[in-house]
Short mmCIF file of C-alpha atoms and ligand atoms in Angstrom, two decimals:
data_model
loop_
_atom_site.label_atom_id
_atom_site.label_comp_id
_atom_site.label_asym_id
_atom_site.label_seq_id
_atom_site.Cartn_x
_atom_site.Cartn_y
_atom_site.Cartn_z
CA MET H 1 -192.92 51.35 -205.00
CA THR H 2 -195.41 53.82 -203.59
CA GLN H 3 -195.71 54.38 -199.90
CA GLY H 4 -199.47 54.48 -199.74
CA GLN H 5 -201.87 57.28 -200.57
CA ARG H 6 -201.68 58.83 -197.11
CA TYR H 7 -199.67 61.70 -198.56
CA ASP H 8 -199.94 63.66 -201.81
CA TYR H 9 -196.50 62.38 -202.82
CA ASP H 10 -194.01 59.75 -201.75
CA LEU H 11 -191.21 62.29 -202.15
CA ILE H 12 -191.05 66.07 -202.30
CA THR H 13 -187.62 67.35 -203.28
CA LEU H 14 -186.66 70.94 -202.59
CA GLY H 15 -184.23 72.04 -205.30
CA ALA H 16 -183.76 70.90 -208.91
CA GLY H 17 -179.96 70.90 -208.91
CA SER H 18 -177.62 67.99 -209.53
CA GLY H 19 -178.41 66.07 -206.34
CA GLY H 20 -182.13 66.76 -206.26
CA VAL H 21 -182.70 65.88 -209.90
CA ARG H 22 -180.79 62.60 -209.70
CA ALA H 23 -182.61 61.51 -206.56
CA SER H 24 -186.04 62.53 -207.89
CA ARG H 25 -185.58 61.05 -211.32
CA LEU H 26 -184.56 57.68 -209.88
CA ALA H 27 -187.24 57.72 -207.19
CA ALA H 28 -189.88 58.37 -209.89
CA LYS H 29 -188.36 55.70 -212.13
CA TYR H 30 -188.70 53.22 -209.26
CA GLY H 31 -192.39 54.05 -208.99
CA GLY H 32 -192.42 56.83 -206.42
CA ARG H 33 -194.87 59.72 -206.77
CA VAL H 34 -192.44 62.64 -206.83
CA ALA H 35 -192.68 66.45 -206.83
CA VAL H 36 -189.63 68.67 -207.28
CA ILE H 37 -189.91 72.27 -206.18
CA GLU H 38 -187.52 74.79 -207.68
CA ALA H 39 -187.48 78.52 -206.96
CA SER H 40 -185.25 79.40 -209.90
CA ARG H 41 -184.53 77.44 -213.06
CA PRO H 42 -183.95 73.68 -213.08
CA GLY H 43 -180.24 72.86 -213.24
CA GLY H 44 -178.88 74.23 -209.99
CA THR H 45 -175.49 75.71 -209.21
CA CYS H 46 -173.40 73.40 -211.36
CA VAL H 47 -175.38 73.86 -214.55
CA LEU H 48 -176.45 77.48 -214.21
CA ARG H 49 -174.03 79.31 -211.90
CA GLY H 50 -170.99 77.09 -211.46
CA CYS H 51 -169.11 74.25 -213.11
CA VAL H 52 -170.67 74.42 -216.57
CA PRO H 53 -170.65 78.17 -217.33
CA LYS H 54 -167.28 78.49 -215.63
CA LYS H 55 -165.76 75.72 -217.75
CA LEU H 56 -167.17 77.28 -220.91
CA LEU H 57 -165.43 80.54 -220.00
CA VAL H 58 -162.26 78.60 -219.21
CA TYR H 59 -162.38 77.13 -222.72
CA GLY H 60 -163.06 80.56 -224.17
CA SER H 61 -160.15 82.14 -222.35
CA HIS H 62 -157.69 79.38 -223.32
CA PHE H 63 -157.71 80.42 -226.96
CA ALA H 64 -155.53 83.40 -226.01
CA SER H 65 -152.66 81.11 -225.05
CA HIS H 66 -153.34 78.73 -227.95
CA PHE H 67 -152.91 81.62 -230.39
CA GLN H 68 -149.66 82.67 -228.70
CA ASP H 69 -148.31 79.12 -228.54
CA ALA H 70 -149.09 78.58 -232.21
CA LEU H 71 -146.51 81.18 -233.21
CA GLY H 72 -143.70 78.86 -232.13
CA TYR H 73 -145.08 76.26 -234.51
CA GLY H 74 -144.97 78.51 -237.52
CA TRP H 75 -148.47 79.96 -237.43
CA GLN H 76 -148.96 83.62 -238.16
CA ILE H 77 -152.09 84.79 -236.43
CA GLY H 78 -152.74 88.47 -236.69
CA GLY H 79 -155.57 90.56 -235.37
CA ALA H 80 -157.27 88.02 -233.10
CA THR H 81 -159.70 89.87 -230.88
CA HIS H 82 -162.18 88.67 -228.30
CA ASP H 83 -165.82 89.66 -227.94
CA TRP H 84 -166.80 89.09 -224.30
CA GLY H 85 -170.48 89.74 -225.00
CA ALA H 86 -170.55 87.13 -227.75
CA MET H 87 -169.00 84.54 -225.43
CA ILE H 88 -171.52 85.27 -222.65
CA ALA H 89 -174.42 85.08 -225.12
CA ALA H 90 -173.18 81.74 -226.49
CA LYS H 91 -172.73 80.44 -222.95
CA ASN H 92 -176.25 81.54 -221.99
CA LYS H 93 -177.72 79.80 -225.02
CA GLU H 94 -176.07 76.57 -223.91
CA LEU H 95 -177.40 77.01 -220.36
CA ASP H 96 -180.93 77.47 -221.74
CA ARG H 97 -180.50 74.19 -223.60
CA LEU H 98 -179.28 72.41 -220.45
CA GLU H 99 -182.12 73.86 -218.38
CA GLY H 100 -184.55 72.37 -220.88
CA ILE H 101 -182.83 69.00 -220.59
CA TYR H 102 -183.08 69.03 -216.81
CA ALA H 103 -186.79 69.83 -216.95
CA ARG H 104 -187.31 67.11 -219.56
CA ILE H 105 -185.40 64.49 -217.55
CA LEU H 106 -187.78 65.05 -214.64
CA ARG H 107 -190.87 65.13 -216.84
CA ASP H 108 -189.88 61.94 -218.68
CA ALA H 109 -189.31 60.17 -215.38
CA GLY H 110 -192.81 61.13 -214.30
CA ALA H 111 -191.83 63.65 -211.61
CA ASN H 112 -193.87 66.80 -211.15
CA LEU H 113 -191.72 69.95 -211.45
CA ILE H 114 -193.29 72.80 -209.48
CA ALA H 115 -192.04 76.40 -209.77
CA GLY H 116 -191.84 78.25 -206.46
CA ARG H 117 -190.05 78.28 -203.15
CA GLY H 118 -190.80 75.35 -200.94
CA VAL H 119 -190.85 75.89 -197.17
CA ILE H 120 -191.12 73.02 -194.73
CA VAL H 121 -194.20 73.32 -192.52
CA ASP H 122 -193.84 70.04 -190.63
CA PRO H 123 -191.97 66.74 -191.18
CA HIS H 124 -194.38 65.75 -193.97
CA THR H 125 -195.70 69.07 -195.29
CA VAL H 126 -194.27 71.65 -197.65
CA ASP H 127 -195.75 75.05 -198.49
CA VAL H 128 -195.24 76.50 -201.97
CA GLY H 129 -196.62 80.01 -202.30
CA GLY H 130 -199.50 79.29 -199.91
CA LYS H 131 -200.33 75.88 -201.34
CA ARG H 132 -199.59 72.96 -199.04
CA MET H 133 -198.60 69.51 -200.13
CA THR H 134 -197.60 66.44 -198.17
CA ALA H 135 -195.10 63.64 -198.72
CA GLY H 136 -193.81 60.52 -197.04
CA LYS H 137 -190.28 61.86 -197.41
CA ILE H 138 -188.85 65.33 -197.97
CA LEU H 139 -185.45 65.68 -199.61
CA VAL H 140 -183.63 68.96 -199.06
CA ALA H 141 -181.32 69.60 -202.02
CA VAL H 142 -181.26 73.39 -202.06
CA GLY H 143 -177.48 73.76 -202.42
CA GLY H 144 -175.43 76.74 -201.33
CA TRP H 145 -174.91 80.40 -202.11
CA PRO H 146 -171.85 82.68 -202.13
CA VAL H 147 -171.00 84.32 -198.82
CA VAL H 148 -169.64 87.87 -198.69
CA PRO H 149 -168.38 89.07 -195.30
CA ASP H 150 -169.59 92.36 -193.83
CA PHE H 151 -167.45 95.42 -194.51
CA PRO H 152 -168.01 99.00 -195.70
CA GLY H 153 -168.88 98.92 -199.38
CA ARG H 154 -170.02 95.31 -199.41
CA GLU H 155 -172.89 96.32 -201.70
CA HIS H 156 -170.43 97.17 -204.48
CA VAL H 157 -168.87 93.75 -204.87
CA LEU H 158 -169.86 90.86 -207.12
CA THR H 159 -169.90 87.14 -206.50
CA SER H 160 -169.33 84.35 -209.01
CA ASN H 161 -173.07 84.50 -209.83
CA GLU H 162 -172.75 87.98 -211.30
CA ALA H 163 -169.23 87.48 -212.67
CA LEU H 164 -170.68 84.93 -215.07
CA GLU H 165 -173.14 87.55 -216.35
CA LEU H 166 -170.93 90.64 -216.74
CA LYS H 167 -171.88 92.74 -219.75
CA GLU H 168 -168.26 93.74 -220.33
CA ARG H 169 -164.94 92.28 -219.31
CA PRO H 170 -163.40 94.47 -216.60
CA LYS H 171 -160.00 95.88 -217.51
CA ARG H 172 -158.93 95.79 -213.86
CA ILE H 173 -160.38 93.30 -211.42
CA VAL H 174 -159.66 92.67 -207.75
CA ILE H 175 -160.58 89.16 -206.65
CA VAL H 176 -160.81 88.47 -202.92
CA GLY H 177 -160.25 84.89 -201.75
CA GLY H 178 -157.80 82.17 -202.66
CA GLY H 179 -160.08 79.15 -203.07
CA TYR H 180 -161.31 77.29 -206.15
CA ILE H 181 -163.54 80.07 -207.45
CA ALA H 182 -161.07 82.90 -206.91
CA VAL H 183 -158.18 81.25 -208.74
CA GLU H 184 -160.37 79.97 -211.58
CA PHE H 185 -161.82 83.42 -212.27
CA ALA H 186 -158.38 85.00 -211.91
CA CYS H 187 -157.16 82.81 -214.76
CA ILE H 188 -160.19 83.43 -216.98
CA PHE H 189 -159.90 87.21 -216.71
CA ARG H 190 -156.11 87.28 -216.93
CA ALA H 191 -156.03 85.11 -220.05
CA LEU H 192 -158.48 87.48 -221.74
CA GLY H 193 -156.26 90.44 -220.91
CA SER H 194 -157.56 91.89 -217.64
CA ASP H 195 -155.27 93.22 -214.96
CA VAL H 196 -155.93 90.81 -212.09
CA THR H 197 -155.10 91.18 -208.40
CA LEU H 198 -155.85 88.27 -206.11
CA VAL H 199 -156.18 89.30 -202.47
CA ILE H 200 -155.70 86.54 -199.91
CA ARG H 201 -155.85 86.90 -196.17
CA SER H 202 -153.27 84.16 -195.56
CA GLY H 203 -149.87 83.43 -197.08
CA ALA H 204 -150.98 80.89 -199.70
CA ILE H 205 -153.79 80.07 -202.11
CA LEU H 206 -155.90 76.88 -202.11
CA ARG H 207 -156.06 75.99 -198.44
CA GLY H 208 -156.47 72.26 -197.96
CA PHE H 209 -154.46 71.31 -201.05
CA ASP H 210 -150.97 69.79 -200.96
CA GLN H 211 -148.27 72.39 -200.25
CA ASP H 212 -146.42 71.58 -203.49
CA VAL H 213 -149.63 72.15 -205.45
CA ARG H 214 -150.28 75.44 -203.69
CA ALA H 215 -146.75 76.73 -204.26
CA THR H 216 -146.54 75.53 -207.87
CA LEU H 217 -149.87 77.02 -208.89
CA ALA H 218 -149.10 80.36 -207.19
CA GLU H 219 -145.83 80.51 -209.14
CA GLU H 220 -147.63 79.78 -212.42
CA LEU H 221 -150.31 82.39 -211.74
CA GLU H 222 -147.69 85.01 -210.96
CA LYS H 223 -145.76 84.15 -214.13
CA GLN H 224 -148.89 85.04 -216.11
CA GLY H 225 -149.00 88.41 -214.42
CA ILE H 226 -151.68 87.71 -211.81
CA LYS H 227 -150.69 89.75 -208.77
CA ILE H 228 -151.17 87.96 -205.48
CA GLN H 229 -151.47 90.22 -202.43
CA ARG H 230 -150.75 87.90 -199.52
CA ASP H 231 -151.64 88.39 -195.85
CA CYS H 232 -153.94 91.16 -196.98
CA THR H 233 -157.45 92.10 -195.85
CA VAL H 234 -159.89 94.43 -197.57
CA HIS H 235 -160.88 97.29 -195.33
CA SER H 236 -163.49 98.94 -197.57
CA VAL H 237 -164.66 99.37 -201.16
CA GLU H 238 -165.78 102.80 -202.34
CA LYS H 239 -167.48 103.68 -205.59
CA LYS H 240 -165.79 106.62 -207.25
CA GLY H 241 -167.40 107.54 -210.52
CA GLY H 242 -167.24 104.57 -212.81
CA GLU H 243 -164.63 102.72 -210.74
CA TYR H 244 -164.04 101.30 -207.31
CA SER H 245 -161.37 102.11 -204.78
CA VAL H 246 -160.38 99.08 -202.74
CA ARG H 247 -158.74 99.93 -199.43
CA PHE H 248 -156.64 97.38 -197.63
CA ASP H 249 -155.71 97.17 -193.97
CA LYS H 250 -151.98 97.51 -194.58
CA SER H 251 -151.13 98.34 -198.20
CA GLU H 252 -152.18 101.24 -200.44
CA ALA H 253 -155.65 101.54 -201.99
CA MET H 254 -156.17 100.18 -205.49
CA ALA H 255 -158.53 101.24 -208.28
CA ALA H 256 -160.55 98.57 -210.07
CA ASP H 257 -163.45 98.28 -212.50
CA CYS H 258 -164.83 95.31 -210.64
CA VAL H 259 -164.37 93.66 -207.24
CA LEU H 260 -165.20 89.97 -207.04
CA TYR H 261 -165.61 88.18 -203.73
CA ALA H 262 -165.01 84.43 -203.75
CA THR H 263 -164.82 83.89 -200.02
CA GLY H 264 -166.73 80.64 -199.74
CA ARG H 265 -170.30 79.43 -199.95
CA ALA H 266 -172.89 78.53 -197.33
CA ALA H 267 -175.91 76.24 -197.26
CA ASN H 268 -179.16 77.78 -198.50
CA THR H 269 -181.12 76.85 -195.37
CA ALA H 270 -182.30 80.27 -194.10
CA ASN H 271 -186.09 80.54 -193.69
CA LEU H 272 -186.68 77.05 -195.02
CA GLY H 273 -188.52 75.89 -191.89
CA LEU H 274 -185.91 73.24 -191.13
CA GLU H 275 -185.09 74.09 -187.53
CA GLU H 276 -188.76 74.65 -186.73
CA ALA H 277 -189.43 71.13 -188.00
CA GLY H 278 -186.70 69.81 -185.70
CA VAL H 279 -183.91 69.39 -188.26
CA GLN H 280 -180.50 69.80 -186.70
CA LEU H 281 -178.19 72.22 -188.52
CA LYS H 282 -174.45 72.75 -188.15
CA LYS H 283 -173.14 76.14 -187.00
CA ASN H 284 -172.67 77.17 -190.63
CA GLY H 285 -176.31 76.38 -191.44
CA SER H 286 -175.73 73.10 -193.27
CA VAL H 287 -177.96 70.09 -192.58
CA VAL H 288 -176.57 67.34 -190.35
CA VAL H 289 -177.21 63.96 -191.99
CA ASP H 290 -176.18 60.37 -191.44
CA ALA H 291 -174.62 57.98 -193.97
CA GLN H 292 -178.07 57.43 -195.49
CA ASN H 293 -178.57 61.17 -195.93
CA ARG H 294 -181.20 61.23 -193.19
CA SER H 295 -181.47 64.35 -191.02
CA SER H 296 -182.35 64.36 -187.32
CA VAL H 297 -186.00 64.13 -188.44
CA GLU H 298 -186.97 60.65 -189.62
CA SER H 299 -188.78 61.77 -192.80
CA ILE H 300 -186.42 64.60 -193.86
CA PHE H 301 -183.28 63.91 -195.86
CA ALA H 302 -180.64 66.10 -197.51
CA VAL H 303 -178.02 65.70 -200.26
CA GLY H 304 -175.43 67.91 -201.95
CA ASP H 305 -173.90 71.21 -200.91
CA VAL H 306 -176.64 71.88 -198.36
CA THR H 307 -175.02 69.17 -196.23
CA ASP H 308 -171.51 70.63 -196.61
CA ARG H 309 -169.74 67.29 -196.83
CA VAL H 310 -167.73 67.22 -200.08
CA ASN H 311 -169.16 70.09 -202.10
CA LEU H 312 -168.75 68.76 -205.61
CA THR H 313 -171.38 68.03 -208.25
CA PRO H 314 -170.56 64.34 -208.78
CA VAL H 315 -170.75 63.84 -205.02
CA ALA H 316 -174.22 65.42 -204.89
CA ILE H 317 -175.31 63.24 -207.81
CA ASN H 318 -174.04 60.12 -206.06
CA GLU H 319 -175.68 61.11 -202.80
CA GLY H 320 -178.95 61.53 -204.71
CA ARG H 321 -178.51 58.09 -206.23
CA VAL H 322 -177.71 56.51 -202.86
CA PHE H 323 -180.85 58.08 -201.39
CA ALA H 324 -183.11 56.88 -204.21
CA GLU H 325 -181.62 53.38 -204.32
CA THR H 326 -181.91 52.99 -200.56
CA PHE H 327 -185.43 54.30 -200.09
CA PHE H 328 -187.13 53.74 -203.44
CA ASN H 329 -185.46 50.62 -204.80
CA ASN H 330 -184.95 48.61 -201.64
CA ASN H 331 -181.21 48.61 -202.37
CA PRO H 332 -179.47 50.13 -199.32
CA MET H 333 -176.30 51.96 -200.29
CA THR H 334 -173.82 54.39 -198.77
CA LEU H 335 -171.27 56.55 -200.52
CA ASP H 336 -167.55 56.02 -199.95
CA TYR H 337 -166.06 59.49 -199.53
CA THR H 338 -162.42 58.37 -199.76
CA ASN H 339 -160.31 59.05 -202.83
CA ILE H 340 -162.71 61.44 -204.53
CA ALA H 341 -160.74 63.18 -207.25
CA SER H 342 -161.20 66.88 -207.83
CA ALA H 343 -159.87 69.59 -210.10
CA VAL H 344 -159.33 73.31 -210.17
CA PHE H 345 -159.73 74.68 -213.69
CA THR H 346 -156.94 77.20 -213.60
CA GLN H 347 -154.35 77.66 -216.29
CA PRO H 348 -152.56 75.29 -215.88
CA PRO H 349 -155.20 73.22 -214.12
CA VAL H 350 -154.79 71.34 -210.86
CA SER H 351 -156.11 67.88 -210.18
CA VAL H 352 -155.72 65.69 -207.14
CA VAL H 353 -156.90 62.43 -205.67
CA GLY H 354 -156.21 60.99 -202.24
CA LEU H 355 -154.26 62.45 -199.37
CA THR H 356 -152.04 65.51 -199.26
CA GLU H 357 -148.55 64.95 -197.87
CA GLU H 358 -149.59 66.65 -194.65
CA GLN H 359 -152.64 64.41 -194.23
CA ALA H 360 -150.70 61.28 -195.13
CA ARG H 361 -147.96 61.98 -192.59
CA LYS H 362 -150.48 61.97 -189.75
CA ASP H 363 -150.94 58.19 -189.97
CA HIS H 364 -148.24 56.91 -192.31
CA LYS H 365 -144.54 56.96 -192.93
CA VAL H 366 -144.31 58.05 -196.54
CA ARG H 367 -142.11 58.03 -199.60
CA LEU H 368 -142.54 60.99 -201.95
CA PHE H 369 -142.04 61.11 -205.69
CA ILE H 370 -142.04 64.51 -207.33
CA THR H 371 -141.29 65.54 -210.88
CA ARG H 372 -141.23 69.00 -212.40
CA PHE H 373 -140.74 69.51 -216.11
CA LYS H 374 -141.43 71.72 -219.07
CA PRO H 375 -144.21 70.09 -221.13
CA MET H 376 -143.10 69.06 -224.62
CA LYS H 377 -145.58 71.42 -226.25
CA HIS H 378 -143.77 74.36 -224.72
CA THR H 379 -140.35 73.43 -226.07
CA LEU H 380 -141.47 75.11 -229.32
CA SER H 381 -144.15 77.45 -228.02
CA GLY H 382 -141.60 78.97 -225.67
CA ARG H 383 -144.19 79.34 -222.93
CA ASP H 384 -142.62 79.38 -219.50
CA GLU H 385 -145.04 76.92 -217.92
CA ARG H 386 -143.97 73.93 -215.90
CA THR H 387 -145.80 70.80 -214.84
CA MET H 388 -145.58 69.32 -211.35
CA MET H 389 -146.60 65.79 -210.41
CA LYS H 390 -146.39 64.22 -207.00
CA LEU H 391 -147.08 60.78 -205.63
CA ILE H 392 -147.35 60.04 -201.93
CA VAL H 393 -146.70 56.40 -201.09
CA ASP H 394 -147.18 54.53 -197.83
CA LYS H 395 -143.76 53.16 -196.84
CA ALA H 396 -145.23 50.19 -195.00
CA THR H 397 -147.71 48.90 -197.59
CA ASP H 398 -146.41 50.55 -200.81
CA ARG H 399 -149.94 51.80 -201.49
CA VAL H 400 -150.24 55.08 -203.33
CA LEU H 401 -152.04 57.42 -200.95
CA GLY H 402 -152.15 60.56 -203.06
CA CYS H 403 -151.63 61.79 -206.63
CA HIS H 404 -151.29 65.51 -207.30
CA MET H 405 -150.75 67.35 -210.53
CA VAL H 406 -150.47 70.93 -211.71
CA GLY H 407 -150.22 70.98 -215.48
CA GLU H 408 -152.09 70.84 -218.75
CA ASP H 409 -154.77 68.11 -218.86
CA ALA H 410 -154.34 67.34 -215.16
CA PRO H 411 -158.10 66.68 -214.62
CA GLU H 412 -158.22 64.33 -217.62
CA ILE H 413 -155.19 62.43 -216.32
CA VAL H 414 -156.06 62.23 -212.65
CA GLN H 415 -159.56 60.83 -213.29
CA GLY H 416 -157.90 57.59 -214.44
CA LEU H 417 -155.52 57.55 -211.51
CA ALA H 418 -158.54 57.84 -209.19
CA VAL H 419 -159.59 54.37 -210.38
CA ALA H 420 -156.14 53.06 -209.48
CA LEU H 421 -156.33 54.58 -206.00
CA LYS H 422 -159.86 53.27 -205.49
CA ALA H 423 -158.52 49.83 -206.38
CA GLY H 424 -155.73 50.22 -203.80
CA ALA H 425 -152.87 50.36 -206.29
CA THR H 426 -149.32 50.12 -205.01
CA LYS H 427 -146.32 52.04 -206.25
CA ALA H 428 -144.97 48.74 -207.62
CA GLN H 429 -148.13 48.48 -209.77
CA PHE H 430 -147.66 52.04 -210.99
CA ASP H 431 -144.06 51.06 -211.87
CA ALA H 432 -145.22 47.94 -213.69
CA THR H 433 -147.55 50.02 -215.85
CA VAL H 434 -146.11 50.85 -219.23
CA GLY H 435 -146.46 54.51 -220.14
CA ILE H 436 -147.92 56.10 -223.24
CA HIS H 437 -145.24 58.05 -225.05
CA PRO H 438 -144.91 60.96 -225.50
CA THR H 439 -147.36 62.22 -222.91
CA ALA H 440 -147.15 64.05 -219.62
CA ALA H 441 -149.27 61.32 -218.06
CA GLU H 442 -146.53 58.73 -218.50
CA GLU H 443 -144.50 60.53 -215.86
CA PHE H 444 -146.92 59.17 -213.26
CA VAL H 445 -145.68 55.64 -214.04
CA THR H 446 -142.00 56.45 -214.56
CA MET H 447 -141.08 58.23 -211.34
CA ARG H 448 -138.44 55.89 -209.92
CA ASP H 449 -136.47 57.82 -207.33
CA PRO H 450 -138.12 58.99 -204.16
CA VAL H 451 -137.28 62.41 -202.80
CA PRO H 452 -134.29 61.80 -200.46
CA GLU H 453 -135.48 61.93 -196.86
CA LYS H 454 -132.93 64.62 -196.08
CA ASP H 455 -134.63 66.89 -198.65
CA ILE H 456 -138.10 66.53 -197.20
CA GLU H 457 -139.15 69.48 -195.09
CA LEU H 458 -141.05 68.27 -192.07
P1 NDP O 501 -163.34 78.09 -200.78
O1 NDP O 501 -163.86 77.66 -199.46
O2 NDP O 501 -162.68 77.15 -201.68
O3 NDP O 501 -162.33 79.31 -200.56
C1 NDP O 501 -162.69 80.44 -199.85
C2 NDP O 501 -161.54 81.42 -199.89
O4 NDP O 501 -161.95 82.64 -199.34
C3 NDP O 501 -160.34 80.96 -199.08
O5 NDP O 501 -159.18 81.35 -199.76
C4 NDP O 501 -160.50 81.72 -197.78
O6 NDP O 501 -159.29 82.01 -197.16
C5 NDP O 501 -161.11 83.00 -198.26
N1 NDP O 501 -161.93 83.69 -197.27
C6 NDP O 501 -162.94 83.17 -196.53
N2 NDP O 501 -163.49 84.13 -195.77
C7 NDP O 501 -162.82 85.26 -196.02
C8 NDP O 501 -162.91 86.59 -195.55
N3 NDP O 501 -163.82 86.92 -194.62
N4 NDP O 501 -162.05 87.52 -196.02
C9 NDP O 501 -161.13 87.17 -196.95
N5 NDP O 501 -160.99 85.94 -197.44
C10 NDP O 501 -161.83 84.99 -196.98
O7 NDP O 501 -164.59 78.81 -201.46
P2 NDP O 501 -164.94 79.16 -202.96
O8 NDP O 501 -165.91 80.30 -202.82
O9 NDP O 501 -163.75 79.36 -203.81
O10 NDP O 501 -165.67 77.86 -203.47
C11 NDP O 501 -166.76 77.30 -202.75
C12 NDP O 501 -166.86 75.84 -202.98
O11 NDP O 501 -167.33 75.60 -204.28
C13 NDP O 501 -165.54 75.08 -202.92
O12 NDP O 501 -165.19 74.72 -201.62
C14 NDP O 501 -165.80 73.90 -203.78
O13 NDP O 501 -166.37 72.89 -203.00
C15 NDP O 501 -166.81 74.39 -204.78
N6 NDP O 501 -166.16 74.64 -206.08
C16 NDP O 501 -165.55 73.63 -206.73
C17 NDP O 501 -164.94 73.84 -207.95
C18 NDP O 501 -164.26 72.74 -208.66
O14 NDP O 501 -164.45 71.59 -208.29
N7 NDP O 501 -163.45 73.02 -209.69
C19 NDP O 501 -164.94 75.16 -208.57
C20 NDP O 501 -165.59 76.15 -207.79
C21 NDP O 501 -166.17 75.89 -206.59
P3 NDP O 501 -158.50 80.99 -196.19
O15 NDP O 501 -157.84 80.02 -197.08
O16 NDP O 501 -157.57 81.85 -195.45
O17 NDP O 501 -159.58 80.37 -195.33
#
């Protein structure tokens, strides 16, 4: 479905990441004349600087515990060593492959991939390195970028972008922040043998997650030897020879080989011409859009992290799909943002779907089901790691409002539970489901006794 030859293209997409590629590929498949402008390599944050390389390093780091756990099962494994450089090289080779796939997907769909930085000139015009092109619609899918606050020595710190490219594994690393990225990197480096200090400005990691998840994960991280400095702010970072001295506001300075800041990400909207074109931005620079991903300018749309709604790859992909279906396939759609499952790839991992207890209590009277146990695997491995599962149930309707897990395979387990929550499953239906034995997952359908009300801290 083309929108006439008035413009060079029906759609110009800025950014070849998850959201932009899905939208562009579908729009082209439905007959749109599409150009995708990418300043870096096709693939975006998830494929090149986020989920994928991170998960590969998570896999790589897990072997350390597998080797240790194997001893309890009779294995004798001597002399296992890890080559950081070899892992990074293997990871980079895989990213090159994925980059090629992303470019091919666009090419095969008939979209025109243009290298360069696109800047919006007016609601239908984009400039790429001095060349102007026009489109009926412009889709902004430029994602986000790590944010490092201002402080003396800011120039010495790394973000997740560089942490994925380190030539050597740091022996001592200070990680600032307590969100997804901070805790995931803390686990990768710790598992591979680094001395890891996590510096958080508040009293607990993973703001926004259920309190039982936050407390359980912190306990597990500390058991592995990750030091968590709570209520702590970095005052400055100084380079002293080959190392860094990190000074804190209250406690003593600490020496480290590397300082990683994982203090959040912000939309990549600076100098993109958006405000000049009349596009309304939020205070944090993200694009304000409606349920159809339309900005305050009729012809300009945005999907993914640049809109700062739910900053997850599958959400960006779905937003891209919704956009293309609505505007290029005459199939109006919106995305339902409730019950989106997510995971934190720590060791053990976290996965959740639905409401936290705190959120649920705002509108519901709830029953809580919590179980904590030592996974069967660790009866012989001897590892002191415990699993926590929690269900939050609406007292009035019996609907399960939230599922939370900290424990091995949590993301693999919770993905299935997300279907149940989407379908509106009740606790009675969870109870009527026969478990798979012996698994950890079966605990989600065998929790019978709610936490006594007297034991619930309000
Ligand atoms: P988050 O927003 O998750 O966490 C930021 C952390 O930095 C918080 O602990 C916050 O503390 C702290 N912080 C913020 N500003 C400062 C400051 N000035 N000084 C000290 N600490 C500060 O950001 P991330 O960078 O970890 O991740 C960005 C986003 O990327 C996530 O929100 C998520 O959407 C996505 N992501 C998803 C992953 C997944 O799905 N597995 C993995 C990685 C990233 P406080 O809590 O006190 O505010």
